[in-house]
Amino acid sequence: MHLGFTAAGMADARELAVAYAEALSLLRPELAIGAAALSPADAWHRAERLFCGAFGPDGERCVDVAEHPGFHHAPGPGGLGWGDGDGPCDG
């Protein structure tokens, strides 16, 4: 699915895209939120991932935003956390 919108700059666009992806995942949990990416409308080849996606010890994927600081977190309230918590993730 492609969702087009206008933003003042890339930082605003990333924030909006994350919010849209998270909201859509609440409405349609079967959507793969980890596959969400952001790109300029005329440059799909420059797509940047929005979420970390690092694999955890039990095969779960981190649902925090890409390059987040600290631990990785599995989905859901009280989801498993892993990693050493130092610096940004390298998902």
mmCIF file of C-alpha atoms in Angstrom:
data_model
loop_
_atom_site.group_PDB
_atom_site.id
_atom_site.type_symbol
_atom_site.label_atom_id
_atom_site.label_comp_id
_atom_site.label_asym_id
_atom_site.label_seq_id
_atom_site.Cartn_x
_atom_site.Cartn_y
_atom_site.Cartn_z
ATOM 1 C CA MET A 1 0.000 0.000 0.000
ATOM 2 C CA HIS A 2 1.230 3.484 -0.774
ATOM 3 C CA LEU A 3 0.034 6.457 1.244
ATOM 4 C CA GLY A 4 0.886 9.871 -0.145
ATOM 5 C CA PHE A 5 1.028 13.010 1.995
ATOM 6 C CA THR A 6 2.758 16.383 2.115
ATOM 7 C CA ALA A 7 5.190 17.395 4.853
ATOM 8 C CA ALA A 8 7.375 20.433 5.533
ATOM 9 C CA GLY A 9 10.600 18.387 5.555
ATOM 10 C CA MET A 10 12.003 14.884 5.938
ATOM 11 C CA ALA A 11 11.903 14.948 9.765
ATOM 12 C CA ASP A 12 8.214 15.880 9.694
ATOM 13 C CA ALA A 13 7.573 13.308 6.970
ATOM 14 C CA ARG A 14 9.250 10.556 9.015
ATOM 15 C CA GLU A 15 7.208 11.465 12.108
ATOM 16 C CA LEU A 16 3.949 11.448 10.132
ATOM 17 C CA ALA A 17 4.818 8.196 8.352
ATOM 18 C CA VAL A 18 5.562 6.445 11.670
ATOM 19 C CA ALA A 19 2.268 7.720 13.108
ATOM 20 C CA TYR A 20 0.309 6.557 10.041
ATOM 21 C CA ALA A 21 1.972 3.124 10.066
ATOM 22 C CA GLU A 22 1.325 2.633 13.779
ATOM 23 C CA ALA A 23 -2.314 3.731 13.406
ATOM 24 C CA LEU A 24 -2.866 1.427 10.425
ATOM 25 C CA SER A 25 -1.331 -1.481 12.343
ATOM 26 C CA LEU A 26 -3.900 -0.946 15.109
ATOM 27 C CA LEU A 27 -6.742 -1.023 12.583
ATOM 28 C CA ARG A 28 -5.271 -3.884 10.529
ATOM 29 C CA PRO A 29 -2.904 -5.970 12.699
ATOM 30 C CA GLU A 30 -2.157 -8.291 9.795
ATOM 31 C CA LEU A 31 -0.202 -5.504 8.090
ATOM 32 C CA ALA A 32 3.561 -5.937 8.380
ATOM 33 C CA ILE A 33 4.487 -2.706 10.173
ATOM 34 C CA GLY A 34 8.179 -3.624 9.980
ATOM 35 C CA ALA A 35 8.034 -3.324 6.198
ATOM 36 C CA ALA A 36 6.916 0.318 6.324
ATOM 37 C CA ALA A 37 9.252 2.719 4.541
ATOM 38 C CA LEU A 38 9.421 6.415 3.681
ATOM 39 C CA SER A 39 10.451 7.837 0.321
ATOM 40 C CA PRO A 40 9.915 10.996 -1.691
ATOM 41 C CA ALA A 41 6.959 10.458 -4.045
ATOM 42 C CA ASP A 42 9.149 10.695 -7.134
ATOM 43 C CA ALA A 43 12.047 8.596 -5.765
ATOM 44 C CA TRP A 44 10.815 5.230 -4.493
ATOM 45 C CA HIS A 45 14.367 3.891 -4.947
ATOM 46 C CA ARG A 46 15.389 6.106 -1.976
ATOM 47 C CA ALA A 47 13.012 4.423 0.498
ATOM 48 C CA GLU A 48 14.168 4.389 4.139
ATOM 49 C CA ARG A 49 12.827 1.909 6.670
ATOM 50 C CA LEU A 50 10.756 3.353 9.494
ATOM 51 C CA PHE A 51 11.093 0.629 12.130
ATOM 52 C CA CYS A 52 14.058 -1.235 13.612
ATOM 53 C CA GLY A 53 13.088 -4.845 12.849
ATOM 54 C CA ALA A 54 16.035 -6.431 14.726
ATOM 55 C CA PHE A 55 15.453 -10.093 15.586
ATOM 56 C CA GLY A 56 15.143 -10.995 19.254
ATOM 57 C CA PRO A 57 16.190 -14.163 21.067
ATOM 58 C CA ASP A 58 12.830 -15.859 20.419
ATOM 59 C CA GLY A 59 12.499 -14.765 16.781
ATOM 60 C CA GLU A 60 10.363 -11.685 17.517
ATOM 61 C CA ARG A 61 11.148 -8.415 15.748
ATOM 62 C CA CYS A 62 11.815 -5.042 17.373
ATOM 63 C CA VAL A 63 8.946 -2.612 16.757
ATOM 64 C CA ASP A 64 10.722 0.590 17.838
ATOM 65 C CA VAL A 65 11.523 3.251 15.246
ATOM 66 C CA ALA A 66 14.677 2.736 13.167
ATOM 67 C CA GLU A 67 17.919 3.784 14.866
ATOM 68 C CA HIS A 68 16.235 4.086 18.270
ATOM 69 C CA PRO A 69 18.419 4.414 21.364
ATOM 70 C CA GLY A 70 18.556 1.712 24.013
ATOM 71 C CA PHE A 71 17.000 -1.723 24.207
ATOM 72 C CA HIS A 72 14.989 -3.483 21.511
ATOM 73 C CA HIS A 73 11.303 -4.159 22.262
ATOM 74 C CA ALA A 74 8.878 -6.807 21.044
ATOM 75 C CA PRO A 75 5.320 -5.761 20.179
ATOM 76 C CA GLY A 76 2.536 -5.434 22.705
ATOM 77 C CA PRO A 77 2.287 -4.127 26.241
ATOM 78 C CA GLY A 78 5.056 -5.641 28.324
ATOM 79 C CA GLY A 79 6.746 -7.036 25.205
ATOM 80 C CA LEU A 80 10.134 -8.676 25.665
ATOM 81 C CA GLY A 81 13.114 -6.291 25.704
ATOM 82 C CA TRP A 82 16.648 -7.326 24.717
ATOM 83 C CA GLY A 83 20.066 -5.893 23.934
ATOM 84 C CA ASP A 84 22.583 -4.018 26.024
ATOM 85 C CA GLY A 85 20.774 -0.655 25.972
ATOM 86 C CA ASP A 86 23.889 1.311 24.968
ATOM 87 C CA GLY A 87 23.656 3.748 22.083
ATOM 88 C CA PRO A 88 21.426 3.568 18.987
ATOM 89 C CA CYS A 89 20.371 0.201 17.669
ATOM 90 C CA ASP A 90 21.944 -1.252 14.569
ATOM 91 C CA GLY A 91 18.805 -3.303 13.704
#
